[in-house]
JSON list of C-alpha atoms (C1' of nucleotides) in Angstrom, two decimals:
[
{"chain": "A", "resi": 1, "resn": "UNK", "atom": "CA", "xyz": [-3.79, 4.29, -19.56]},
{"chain": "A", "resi": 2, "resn": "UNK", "atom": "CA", "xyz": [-4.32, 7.51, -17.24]},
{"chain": "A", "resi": 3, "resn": "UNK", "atom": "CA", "xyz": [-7.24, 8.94, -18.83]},
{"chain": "A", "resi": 4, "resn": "UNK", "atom": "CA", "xyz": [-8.91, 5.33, -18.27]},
{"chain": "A", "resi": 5, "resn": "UNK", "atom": "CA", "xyz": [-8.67, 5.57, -14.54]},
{"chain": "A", "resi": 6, "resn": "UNK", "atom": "CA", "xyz": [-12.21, 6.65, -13.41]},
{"chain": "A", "resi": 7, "resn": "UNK", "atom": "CA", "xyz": [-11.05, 8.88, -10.33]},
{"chain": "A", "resi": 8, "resn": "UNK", "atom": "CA", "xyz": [-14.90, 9.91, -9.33]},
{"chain": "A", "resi": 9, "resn": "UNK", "atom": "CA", "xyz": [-16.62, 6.85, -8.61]},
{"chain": "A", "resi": 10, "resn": "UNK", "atom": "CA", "xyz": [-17.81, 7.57, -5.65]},
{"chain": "A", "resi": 11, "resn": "UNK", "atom": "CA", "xyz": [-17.56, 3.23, -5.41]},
{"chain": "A", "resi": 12, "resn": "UNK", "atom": "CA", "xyz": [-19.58, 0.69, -3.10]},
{"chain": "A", "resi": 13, "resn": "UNK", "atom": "CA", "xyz": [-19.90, 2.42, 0.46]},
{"chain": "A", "resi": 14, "resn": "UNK", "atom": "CA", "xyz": [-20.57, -1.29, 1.79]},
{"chain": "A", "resi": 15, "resn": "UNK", "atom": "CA", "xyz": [-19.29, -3.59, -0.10]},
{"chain": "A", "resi": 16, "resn": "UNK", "atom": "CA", "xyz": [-19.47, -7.16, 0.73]},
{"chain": "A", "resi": 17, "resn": "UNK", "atom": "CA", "xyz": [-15.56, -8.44, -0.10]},
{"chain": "A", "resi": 18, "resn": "UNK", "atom": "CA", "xyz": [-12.36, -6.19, 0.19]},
{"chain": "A", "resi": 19, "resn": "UNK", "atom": "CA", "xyz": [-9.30, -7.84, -1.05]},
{"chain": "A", "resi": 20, "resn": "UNK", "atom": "CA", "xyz": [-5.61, -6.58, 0.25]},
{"chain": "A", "resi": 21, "resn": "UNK", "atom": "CA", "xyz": [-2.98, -7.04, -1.78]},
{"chain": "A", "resi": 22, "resn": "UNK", "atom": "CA", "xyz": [0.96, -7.51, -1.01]},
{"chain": "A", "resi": 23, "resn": "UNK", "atom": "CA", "xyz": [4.07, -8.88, -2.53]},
{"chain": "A", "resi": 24, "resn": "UNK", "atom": "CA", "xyz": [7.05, -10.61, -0.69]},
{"chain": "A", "resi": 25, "resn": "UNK", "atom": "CA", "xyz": [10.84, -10.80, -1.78]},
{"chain": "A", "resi": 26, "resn": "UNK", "atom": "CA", "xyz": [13.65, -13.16, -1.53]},
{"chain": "A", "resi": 27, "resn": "UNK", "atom": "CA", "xyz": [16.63, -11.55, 0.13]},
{"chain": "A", "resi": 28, "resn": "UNK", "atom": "CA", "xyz": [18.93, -12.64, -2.84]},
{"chain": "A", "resi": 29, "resn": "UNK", "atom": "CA", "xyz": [16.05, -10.50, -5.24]},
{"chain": "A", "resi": 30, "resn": "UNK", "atom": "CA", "xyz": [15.54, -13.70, -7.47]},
{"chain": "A", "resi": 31, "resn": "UNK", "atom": "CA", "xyz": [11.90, -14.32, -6.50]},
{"chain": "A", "resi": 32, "resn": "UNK", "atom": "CA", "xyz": [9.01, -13.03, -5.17]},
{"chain": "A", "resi": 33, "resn": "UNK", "atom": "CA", "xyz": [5.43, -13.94, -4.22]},
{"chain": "A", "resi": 34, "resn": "UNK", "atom": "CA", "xyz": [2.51, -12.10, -4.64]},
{"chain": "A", "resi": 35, "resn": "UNK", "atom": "CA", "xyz": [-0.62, -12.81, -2.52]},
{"chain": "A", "resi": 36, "resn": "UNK", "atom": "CA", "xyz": [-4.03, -11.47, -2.55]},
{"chain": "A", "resi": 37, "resn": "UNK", "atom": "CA", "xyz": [-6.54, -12.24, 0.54]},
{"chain": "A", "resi": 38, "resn": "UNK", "atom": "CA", "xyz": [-10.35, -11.62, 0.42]},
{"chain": "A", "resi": 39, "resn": "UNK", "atom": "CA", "xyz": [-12.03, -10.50, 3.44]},
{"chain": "A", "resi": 40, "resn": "UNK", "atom": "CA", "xyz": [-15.38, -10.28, 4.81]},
{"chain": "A", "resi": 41, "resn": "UNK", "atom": "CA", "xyz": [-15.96, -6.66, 4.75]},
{"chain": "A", "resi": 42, "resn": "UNK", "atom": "CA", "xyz": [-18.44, -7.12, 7.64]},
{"chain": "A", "resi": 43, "resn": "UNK", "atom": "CA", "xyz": [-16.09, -9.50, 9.77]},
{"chain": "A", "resi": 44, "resn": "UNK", "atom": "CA", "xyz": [-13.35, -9.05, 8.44]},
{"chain": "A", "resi": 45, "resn": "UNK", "atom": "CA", "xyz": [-12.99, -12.73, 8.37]},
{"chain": "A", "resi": 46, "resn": "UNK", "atom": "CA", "xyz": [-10.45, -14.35, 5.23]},
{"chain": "A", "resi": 47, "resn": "UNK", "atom": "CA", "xyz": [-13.16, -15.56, 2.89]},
{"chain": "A", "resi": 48, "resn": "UNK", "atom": "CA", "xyz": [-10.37, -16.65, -0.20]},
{"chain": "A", "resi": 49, "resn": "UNK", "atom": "CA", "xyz": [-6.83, -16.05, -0.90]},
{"chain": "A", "resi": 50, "resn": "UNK", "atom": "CA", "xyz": [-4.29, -17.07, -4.13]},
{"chain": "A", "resi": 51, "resn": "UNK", "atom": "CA", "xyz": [-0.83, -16.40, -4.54]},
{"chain": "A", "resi": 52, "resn": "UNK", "atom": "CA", "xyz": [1.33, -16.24, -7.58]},
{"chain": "A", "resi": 53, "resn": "UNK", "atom": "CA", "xyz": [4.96, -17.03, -7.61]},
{"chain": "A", "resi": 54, "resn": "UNK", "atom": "CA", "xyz": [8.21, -16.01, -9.88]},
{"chain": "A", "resi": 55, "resn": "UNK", "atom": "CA", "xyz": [10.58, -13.86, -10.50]},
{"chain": "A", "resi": 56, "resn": "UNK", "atom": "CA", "xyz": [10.66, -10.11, -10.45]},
{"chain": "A", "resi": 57, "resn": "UNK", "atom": "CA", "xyz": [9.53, -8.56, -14.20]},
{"chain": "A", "resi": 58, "resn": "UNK", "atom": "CA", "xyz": [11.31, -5.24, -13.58]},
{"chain": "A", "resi": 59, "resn": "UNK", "atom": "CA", "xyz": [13.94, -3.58, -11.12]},
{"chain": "A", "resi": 60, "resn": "UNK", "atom": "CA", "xyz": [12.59, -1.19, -8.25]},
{"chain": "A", "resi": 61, "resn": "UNK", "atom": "CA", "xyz": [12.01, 2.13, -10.18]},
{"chain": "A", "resi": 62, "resn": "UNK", "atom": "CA", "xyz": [9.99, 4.60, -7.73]},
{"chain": "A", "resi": 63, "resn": "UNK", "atom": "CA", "xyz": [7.11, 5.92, -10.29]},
{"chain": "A", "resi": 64, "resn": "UNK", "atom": "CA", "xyz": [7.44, 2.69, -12.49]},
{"chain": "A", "resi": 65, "resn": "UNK", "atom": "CA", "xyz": [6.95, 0.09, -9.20]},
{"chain": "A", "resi": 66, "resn": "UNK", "atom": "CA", "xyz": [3.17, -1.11, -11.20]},
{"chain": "A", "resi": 67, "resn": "UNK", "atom": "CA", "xyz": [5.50, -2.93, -13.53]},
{"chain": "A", "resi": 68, "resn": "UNK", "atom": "CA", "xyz": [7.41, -4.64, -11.10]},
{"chain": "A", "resi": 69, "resn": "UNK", "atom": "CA", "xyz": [4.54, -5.86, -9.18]},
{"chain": "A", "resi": 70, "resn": "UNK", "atom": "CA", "xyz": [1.49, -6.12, -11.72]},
{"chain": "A", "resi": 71, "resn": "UNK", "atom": "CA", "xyz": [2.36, -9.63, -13.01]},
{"chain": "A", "resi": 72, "resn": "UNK", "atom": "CA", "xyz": [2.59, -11.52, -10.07]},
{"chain": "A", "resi": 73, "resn": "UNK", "atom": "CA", "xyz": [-0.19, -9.88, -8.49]},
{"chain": "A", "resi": 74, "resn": "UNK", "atom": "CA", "xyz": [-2.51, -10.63, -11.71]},
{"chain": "A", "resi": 75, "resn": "UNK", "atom": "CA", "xyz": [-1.97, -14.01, -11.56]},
{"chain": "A", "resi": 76, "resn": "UNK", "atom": "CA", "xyz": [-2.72, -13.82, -8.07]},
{"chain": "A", "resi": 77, "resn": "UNK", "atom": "CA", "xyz": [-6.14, -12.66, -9.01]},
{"chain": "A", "resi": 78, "resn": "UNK", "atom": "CA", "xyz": [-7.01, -14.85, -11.62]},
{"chain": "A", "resi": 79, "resn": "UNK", "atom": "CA", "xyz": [-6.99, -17.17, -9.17]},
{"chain": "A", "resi": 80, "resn": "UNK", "atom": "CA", "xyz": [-9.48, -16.29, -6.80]},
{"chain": "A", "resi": 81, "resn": "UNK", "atom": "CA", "xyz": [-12.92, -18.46, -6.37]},
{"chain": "A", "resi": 82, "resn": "UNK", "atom": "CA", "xyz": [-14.39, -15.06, -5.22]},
{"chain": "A", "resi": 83, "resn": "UNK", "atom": "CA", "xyz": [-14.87, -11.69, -6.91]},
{"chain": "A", "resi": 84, "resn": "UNK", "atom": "CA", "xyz": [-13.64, -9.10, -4.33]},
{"chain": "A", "resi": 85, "resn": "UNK", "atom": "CA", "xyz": [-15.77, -5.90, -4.68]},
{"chain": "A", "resi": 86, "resn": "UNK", "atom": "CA", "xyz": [-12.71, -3.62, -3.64]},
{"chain": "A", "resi": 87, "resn": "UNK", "atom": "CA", "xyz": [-9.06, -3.75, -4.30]},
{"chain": "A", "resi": 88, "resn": "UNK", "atom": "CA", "xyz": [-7.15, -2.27, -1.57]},
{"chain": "A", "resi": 89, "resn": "UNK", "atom": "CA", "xyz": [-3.40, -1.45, -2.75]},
{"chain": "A", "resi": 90, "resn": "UNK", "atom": "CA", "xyz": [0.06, -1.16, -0.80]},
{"chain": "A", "resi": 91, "resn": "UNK", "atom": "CA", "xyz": [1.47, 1.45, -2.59]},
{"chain": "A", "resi": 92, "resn": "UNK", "atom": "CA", "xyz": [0.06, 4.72, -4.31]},
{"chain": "A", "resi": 93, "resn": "UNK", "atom": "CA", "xyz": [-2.87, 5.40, -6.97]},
{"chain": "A", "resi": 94, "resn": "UNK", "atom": "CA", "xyz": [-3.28, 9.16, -7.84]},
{"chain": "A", "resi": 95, "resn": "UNK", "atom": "CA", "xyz": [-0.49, 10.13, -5.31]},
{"chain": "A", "resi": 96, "resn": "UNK", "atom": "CA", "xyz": [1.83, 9.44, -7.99]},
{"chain": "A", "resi": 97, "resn": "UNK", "atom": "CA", "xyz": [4.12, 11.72, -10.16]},
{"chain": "A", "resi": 98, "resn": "UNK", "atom": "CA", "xyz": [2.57, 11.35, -13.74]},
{"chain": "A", "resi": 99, "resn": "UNK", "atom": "CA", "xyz": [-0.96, 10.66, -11.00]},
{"chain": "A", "resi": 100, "resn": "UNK", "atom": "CA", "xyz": [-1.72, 6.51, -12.25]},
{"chain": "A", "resi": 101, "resn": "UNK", "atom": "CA", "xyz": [0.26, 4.80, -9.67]},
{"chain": "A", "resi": 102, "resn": "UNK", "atom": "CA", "xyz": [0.02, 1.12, -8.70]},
{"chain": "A", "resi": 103, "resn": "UNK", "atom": "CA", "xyz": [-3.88, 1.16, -7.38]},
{"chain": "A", "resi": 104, "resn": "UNK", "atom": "CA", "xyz": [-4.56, 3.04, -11.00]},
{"chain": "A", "resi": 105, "resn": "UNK", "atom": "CA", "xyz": [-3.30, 0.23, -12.83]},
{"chain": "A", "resi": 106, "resn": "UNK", "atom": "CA", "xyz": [-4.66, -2.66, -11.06]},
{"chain": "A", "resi": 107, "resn": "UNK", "atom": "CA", "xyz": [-7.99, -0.72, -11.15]},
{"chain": "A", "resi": 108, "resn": "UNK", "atom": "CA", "xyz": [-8.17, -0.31, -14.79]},
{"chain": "A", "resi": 109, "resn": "UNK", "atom": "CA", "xyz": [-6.31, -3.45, -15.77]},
{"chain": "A", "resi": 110, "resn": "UNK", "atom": "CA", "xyz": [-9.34, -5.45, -13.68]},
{"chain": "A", "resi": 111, "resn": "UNK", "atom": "CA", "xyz": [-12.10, -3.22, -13.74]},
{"chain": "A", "resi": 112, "resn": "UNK", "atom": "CA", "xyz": [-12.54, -3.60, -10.07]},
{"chain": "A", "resi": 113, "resn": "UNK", "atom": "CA", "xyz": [-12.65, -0.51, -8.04]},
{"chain": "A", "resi": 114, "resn": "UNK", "atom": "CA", "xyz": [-9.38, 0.36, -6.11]},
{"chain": "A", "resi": 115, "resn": "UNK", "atom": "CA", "xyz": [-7.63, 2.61, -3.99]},
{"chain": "A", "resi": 116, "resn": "UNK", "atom": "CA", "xyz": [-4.53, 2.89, -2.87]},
{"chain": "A", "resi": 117, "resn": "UNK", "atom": "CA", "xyz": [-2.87, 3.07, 0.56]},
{"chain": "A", "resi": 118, "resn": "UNK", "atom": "CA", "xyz": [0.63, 3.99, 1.16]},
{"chain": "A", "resi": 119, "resn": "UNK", "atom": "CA", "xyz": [3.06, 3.51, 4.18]},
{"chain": "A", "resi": 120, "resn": "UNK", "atom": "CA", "xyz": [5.73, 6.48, 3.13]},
{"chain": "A", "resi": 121, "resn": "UNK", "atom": "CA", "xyz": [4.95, 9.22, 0.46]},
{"chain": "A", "resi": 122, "resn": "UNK", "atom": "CA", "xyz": [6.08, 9.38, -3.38]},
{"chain": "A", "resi": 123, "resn": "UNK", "atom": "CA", "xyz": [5.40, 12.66, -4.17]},
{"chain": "A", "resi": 124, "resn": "UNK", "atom": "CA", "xyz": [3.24, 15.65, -2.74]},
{"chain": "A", "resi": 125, "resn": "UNK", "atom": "CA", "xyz": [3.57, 18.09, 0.30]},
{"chain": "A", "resi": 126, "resn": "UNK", "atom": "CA", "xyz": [0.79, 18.06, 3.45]},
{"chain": "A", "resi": 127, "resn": "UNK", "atom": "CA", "xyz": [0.72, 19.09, 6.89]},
{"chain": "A", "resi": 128, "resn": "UNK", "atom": "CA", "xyz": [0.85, 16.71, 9.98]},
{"chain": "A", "resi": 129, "resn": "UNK", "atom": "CA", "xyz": [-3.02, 15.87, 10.68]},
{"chain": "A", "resi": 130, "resn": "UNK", "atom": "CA", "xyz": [-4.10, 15.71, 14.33]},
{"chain": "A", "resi": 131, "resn": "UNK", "atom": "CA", "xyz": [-3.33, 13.09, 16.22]},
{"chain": "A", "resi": 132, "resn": "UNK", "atom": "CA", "xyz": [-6.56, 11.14, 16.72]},
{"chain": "A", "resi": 133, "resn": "UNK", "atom": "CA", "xyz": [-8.11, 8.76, 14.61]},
{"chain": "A", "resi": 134, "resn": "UNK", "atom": "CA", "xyz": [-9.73, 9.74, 11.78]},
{"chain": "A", "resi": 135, "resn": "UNK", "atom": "CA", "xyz": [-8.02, 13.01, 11.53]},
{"chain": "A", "resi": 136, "resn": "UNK", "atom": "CA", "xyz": [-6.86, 13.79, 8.40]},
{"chain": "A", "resi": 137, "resn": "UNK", "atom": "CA", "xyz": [-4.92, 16.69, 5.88]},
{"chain": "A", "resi": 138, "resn": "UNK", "atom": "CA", "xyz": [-4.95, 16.63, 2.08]},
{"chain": "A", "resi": 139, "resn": "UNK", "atom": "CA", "xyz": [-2.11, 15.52, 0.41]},
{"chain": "A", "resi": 140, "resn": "UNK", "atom": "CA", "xyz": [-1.28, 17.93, -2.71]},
{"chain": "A", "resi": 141, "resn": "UNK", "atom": "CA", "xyz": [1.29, 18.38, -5.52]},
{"chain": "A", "resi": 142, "resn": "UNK", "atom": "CA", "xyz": [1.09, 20.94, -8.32]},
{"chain": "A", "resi": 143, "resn": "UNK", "atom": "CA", "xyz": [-1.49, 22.69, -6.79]},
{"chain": "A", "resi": 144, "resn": "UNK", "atom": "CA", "xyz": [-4.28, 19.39, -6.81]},
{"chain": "A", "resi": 145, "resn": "UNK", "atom": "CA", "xyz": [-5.59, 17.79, -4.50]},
{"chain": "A", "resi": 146, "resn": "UNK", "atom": "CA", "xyz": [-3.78, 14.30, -4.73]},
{"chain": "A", "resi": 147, "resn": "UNK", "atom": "CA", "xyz": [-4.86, 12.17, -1.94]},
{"chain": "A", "resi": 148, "resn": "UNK", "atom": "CA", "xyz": [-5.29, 12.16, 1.73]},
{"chain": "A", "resi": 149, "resn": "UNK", "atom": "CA", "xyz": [-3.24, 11.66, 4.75]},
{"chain": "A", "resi": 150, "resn": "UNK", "atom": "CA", "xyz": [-4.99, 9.91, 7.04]},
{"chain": "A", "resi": 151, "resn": "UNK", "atom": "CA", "xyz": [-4.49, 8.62, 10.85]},
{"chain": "A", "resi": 152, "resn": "UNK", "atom": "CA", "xyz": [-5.83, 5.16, 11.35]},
{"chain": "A", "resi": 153, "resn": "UNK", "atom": "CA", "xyz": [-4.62, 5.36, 15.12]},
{"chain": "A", "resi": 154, "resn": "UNK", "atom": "CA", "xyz": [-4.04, 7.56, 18.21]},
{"chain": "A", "resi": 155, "resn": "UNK", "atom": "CA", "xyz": [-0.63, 9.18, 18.06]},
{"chain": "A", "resi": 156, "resn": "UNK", "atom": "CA", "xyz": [0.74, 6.59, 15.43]},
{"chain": "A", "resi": 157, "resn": "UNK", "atom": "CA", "xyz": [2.12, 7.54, 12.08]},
{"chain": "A", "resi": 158, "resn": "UNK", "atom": "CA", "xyz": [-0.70, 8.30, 9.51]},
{"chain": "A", "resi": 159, "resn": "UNK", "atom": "CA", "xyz": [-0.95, 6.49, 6.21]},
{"chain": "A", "resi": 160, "resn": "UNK", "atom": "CA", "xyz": [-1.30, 7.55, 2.72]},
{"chain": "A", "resi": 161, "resn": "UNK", "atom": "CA", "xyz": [-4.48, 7.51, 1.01]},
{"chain": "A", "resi": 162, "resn": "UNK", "atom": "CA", "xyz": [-5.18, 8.11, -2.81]},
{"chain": "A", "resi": 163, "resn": "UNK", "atom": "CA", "xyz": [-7.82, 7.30, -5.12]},
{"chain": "A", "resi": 164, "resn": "UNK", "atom": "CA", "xyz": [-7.42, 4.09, -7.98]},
{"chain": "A", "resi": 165, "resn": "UNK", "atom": "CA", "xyz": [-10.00, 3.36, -10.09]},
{"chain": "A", "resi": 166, "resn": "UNK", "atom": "CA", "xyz": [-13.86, 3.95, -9.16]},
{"chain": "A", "resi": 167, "resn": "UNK", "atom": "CA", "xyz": [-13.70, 5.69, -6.20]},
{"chain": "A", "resi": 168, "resn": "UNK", "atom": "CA", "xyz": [-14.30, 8.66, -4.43]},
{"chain": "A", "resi": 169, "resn": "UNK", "atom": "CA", "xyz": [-11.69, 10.17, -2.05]},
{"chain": "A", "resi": 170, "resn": "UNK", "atom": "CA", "xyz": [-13.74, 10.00, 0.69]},
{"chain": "A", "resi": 171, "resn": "UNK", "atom": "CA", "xyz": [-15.26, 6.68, -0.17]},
{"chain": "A", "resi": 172, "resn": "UNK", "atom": "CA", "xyz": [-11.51, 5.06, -0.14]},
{"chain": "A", "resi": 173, "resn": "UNK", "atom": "CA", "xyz": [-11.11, 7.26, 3.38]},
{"chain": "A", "resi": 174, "resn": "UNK", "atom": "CA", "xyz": [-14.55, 5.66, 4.97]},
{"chain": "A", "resi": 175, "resn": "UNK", "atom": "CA", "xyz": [-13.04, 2.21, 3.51]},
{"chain": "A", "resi": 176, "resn": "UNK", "atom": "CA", "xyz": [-9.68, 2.18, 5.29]},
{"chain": "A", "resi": 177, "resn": "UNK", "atom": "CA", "xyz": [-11.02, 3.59, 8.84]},
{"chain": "A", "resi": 178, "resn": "UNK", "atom": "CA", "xyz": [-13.65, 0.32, 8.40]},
{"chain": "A", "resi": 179, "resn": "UNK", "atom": "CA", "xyz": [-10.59, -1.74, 7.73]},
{"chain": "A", "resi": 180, "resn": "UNK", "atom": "CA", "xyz": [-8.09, -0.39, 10.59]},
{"chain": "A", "resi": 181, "resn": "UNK", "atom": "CA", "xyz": [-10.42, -1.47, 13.94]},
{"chain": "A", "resi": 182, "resn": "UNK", "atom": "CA", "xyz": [-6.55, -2.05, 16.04]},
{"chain": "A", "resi": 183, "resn": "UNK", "atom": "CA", "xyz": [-3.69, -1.53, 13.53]},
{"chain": "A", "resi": 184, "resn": "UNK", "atom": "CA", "xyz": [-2.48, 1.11, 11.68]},
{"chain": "A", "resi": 185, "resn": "UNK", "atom": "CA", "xyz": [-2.46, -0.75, 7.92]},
{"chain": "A", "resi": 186, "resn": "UNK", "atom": "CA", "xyz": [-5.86, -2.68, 7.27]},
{"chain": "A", "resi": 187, "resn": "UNK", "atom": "CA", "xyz": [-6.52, -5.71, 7.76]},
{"chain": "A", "resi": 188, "resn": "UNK", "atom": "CA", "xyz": [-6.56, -6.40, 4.12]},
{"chain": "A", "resi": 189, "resn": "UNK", "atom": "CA", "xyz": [-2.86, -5.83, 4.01]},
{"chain": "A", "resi": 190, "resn": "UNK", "atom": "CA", "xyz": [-2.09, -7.56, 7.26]},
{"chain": "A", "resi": 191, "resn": "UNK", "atom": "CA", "xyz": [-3.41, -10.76, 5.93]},
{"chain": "A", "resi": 192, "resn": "UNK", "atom": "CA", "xyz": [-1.74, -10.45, 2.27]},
{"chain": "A", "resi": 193, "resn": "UNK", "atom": "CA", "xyz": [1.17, -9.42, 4.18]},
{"chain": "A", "resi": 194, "resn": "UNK", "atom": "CA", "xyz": [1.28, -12.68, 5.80]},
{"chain": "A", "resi": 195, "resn": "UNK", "atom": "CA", "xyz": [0.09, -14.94, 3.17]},
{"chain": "A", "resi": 196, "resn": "UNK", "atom": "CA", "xyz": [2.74, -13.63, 0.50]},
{"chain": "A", "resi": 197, "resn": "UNK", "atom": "CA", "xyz": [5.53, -14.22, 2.78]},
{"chain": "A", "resi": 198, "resn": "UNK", "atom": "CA", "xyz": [4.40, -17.85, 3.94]},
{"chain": "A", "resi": 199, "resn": "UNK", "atom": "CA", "xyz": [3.89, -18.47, 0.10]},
{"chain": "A", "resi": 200, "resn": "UNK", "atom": "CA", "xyz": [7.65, -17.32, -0.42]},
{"chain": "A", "resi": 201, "resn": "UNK", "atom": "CA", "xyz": [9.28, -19.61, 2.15]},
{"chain": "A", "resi": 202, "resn": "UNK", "atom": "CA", "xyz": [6.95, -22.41, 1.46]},
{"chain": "A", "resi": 203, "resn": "UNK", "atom": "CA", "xyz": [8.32, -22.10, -2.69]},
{"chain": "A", "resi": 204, "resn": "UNK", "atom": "CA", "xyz": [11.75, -23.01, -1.71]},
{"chain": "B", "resi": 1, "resn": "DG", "atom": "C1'", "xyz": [24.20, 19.86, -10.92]},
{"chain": "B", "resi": 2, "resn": "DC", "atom": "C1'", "xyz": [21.90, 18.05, -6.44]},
{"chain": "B", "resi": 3, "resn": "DG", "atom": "C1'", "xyz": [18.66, 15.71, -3.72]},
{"chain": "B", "resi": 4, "resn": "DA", "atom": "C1'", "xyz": [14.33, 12.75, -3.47]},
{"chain": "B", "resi": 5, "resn": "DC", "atom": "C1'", "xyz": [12.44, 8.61, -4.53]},
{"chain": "B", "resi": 6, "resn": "DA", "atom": "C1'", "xyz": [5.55, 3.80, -3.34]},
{"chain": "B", "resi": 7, "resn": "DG", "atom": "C1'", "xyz": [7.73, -1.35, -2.47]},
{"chain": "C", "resi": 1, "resn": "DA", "atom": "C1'", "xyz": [11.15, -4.85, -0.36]},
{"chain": "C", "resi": 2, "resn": "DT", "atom": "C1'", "xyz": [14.85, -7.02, 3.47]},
{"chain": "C", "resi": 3, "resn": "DC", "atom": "C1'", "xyz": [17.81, -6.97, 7.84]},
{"chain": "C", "resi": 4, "resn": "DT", "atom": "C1'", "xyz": [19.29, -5.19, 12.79]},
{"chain": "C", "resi": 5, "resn": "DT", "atom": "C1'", "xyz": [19.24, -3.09, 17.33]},
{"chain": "C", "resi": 6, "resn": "DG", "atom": "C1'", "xyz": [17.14, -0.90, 20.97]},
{"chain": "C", "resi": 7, "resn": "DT", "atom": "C1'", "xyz": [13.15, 1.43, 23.33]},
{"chain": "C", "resi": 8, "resn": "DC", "atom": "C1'", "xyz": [8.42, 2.23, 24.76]},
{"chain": "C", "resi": 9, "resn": "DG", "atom": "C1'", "xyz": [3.86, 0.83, 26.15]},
{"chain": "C", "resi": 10, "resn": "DC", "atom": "C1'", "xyz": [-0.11, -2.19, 27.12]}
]
DNA sequence: GCGACAG
DNA sequence: ATCTTGTCGC
């Protein structure tokens, strides 16, 4: 599915609808909810959310985590009322060891345009960017340019950003600084965040 | 062989 | 991902 991934884009600079998307586990590891939450990309105001619940359809491999996650998610999607314009990922697209991480997969598998923003890193060597906002270093691995580590806040751990499906770089960049006005993950994943782990203790 | 390893 | 404990800062 890799050479599928369009990794130029440059995708919608101001899109309407960003949707975050997150999953939640059961301590015990025998279910798990997905949720997906579409914001006003203006407001940044919820504007439609869906969850999917079930049980996990692979183990935690690092490199193979799309197939763990993936299912629940789609469902997720399929239930949505509103088309989200971007898919914003929590977890890695082209910062990925064979480069078609999660925010790859969910780009091509929907044809929506995604990109991927990661907490911790998977794979690639960069240097610390400075600490202000905005500041950022490229993130590389076999001598390419893989994705971008970005700081979202003064003097607060950056995040990872890589490109999914049908964007540019710096397009997926632009997009996350528009979606981090006071915390350091967007606001897309705060709210999907929240919603899958409300849907997981409300499925008991 | 050893260490690393998204969530 | 999940859980715990303690510290720092607004």
């Amino acid at each position: 599915m890799r050479p599928l991934a369009d990794l130029v884009g440059p995708g919608p600079t101001a899109p309407a609808t960003v949707a975050g998307l997150d999953v939640a586990y059961a301590e015990s590891g025998d279910r798990l909810a997905a949720a997906v939450t579409v914001l006003d990309a203006r407001t940044l105001a919820v504007v439609d959310r869906a969850v999917g619940v079930g049980r996990p359809a692979f183990p935690y491999v690092p490199g193979l985590f799309a197939f763990r996650e993936l299912p629940a998610l789609l469902d997720a999607l399929e239930k949505l009322t509103v088309r989200p314009e971007l898919l914003v990922c929590d977890g890695h697209g082209l910062a990925h060891p064979r480069r078609f991480g999660l925010a790859c997969h969910l780009g091509v598998v929907t044809g929506l345009p995604a990109i991927g923003v990661g907490k911790t890193p998977l794979v690639g060597e960069w240097d610390p960017p400075a600490a202000r906002r905005g500041a950022w270093s490229p993130l590389r691995d076999g001598g390419e340019v893989i994705g971008r580590v970005l700081r979202t806040r003064d003097g607060v751990k950056p995040v990872f950003v890589s490109v999914g499906h049908r964007m540019s770089l710096d397009n997926a960049c632009a997009r996350v600084l528009a979606l981090t006005p006071k915390y350091r993950l967007p606001e897309t994943t705060r709210t999907a965040d929240r919603l899958c782990r409300e849907a997981l203790a409300a499925a008991c």
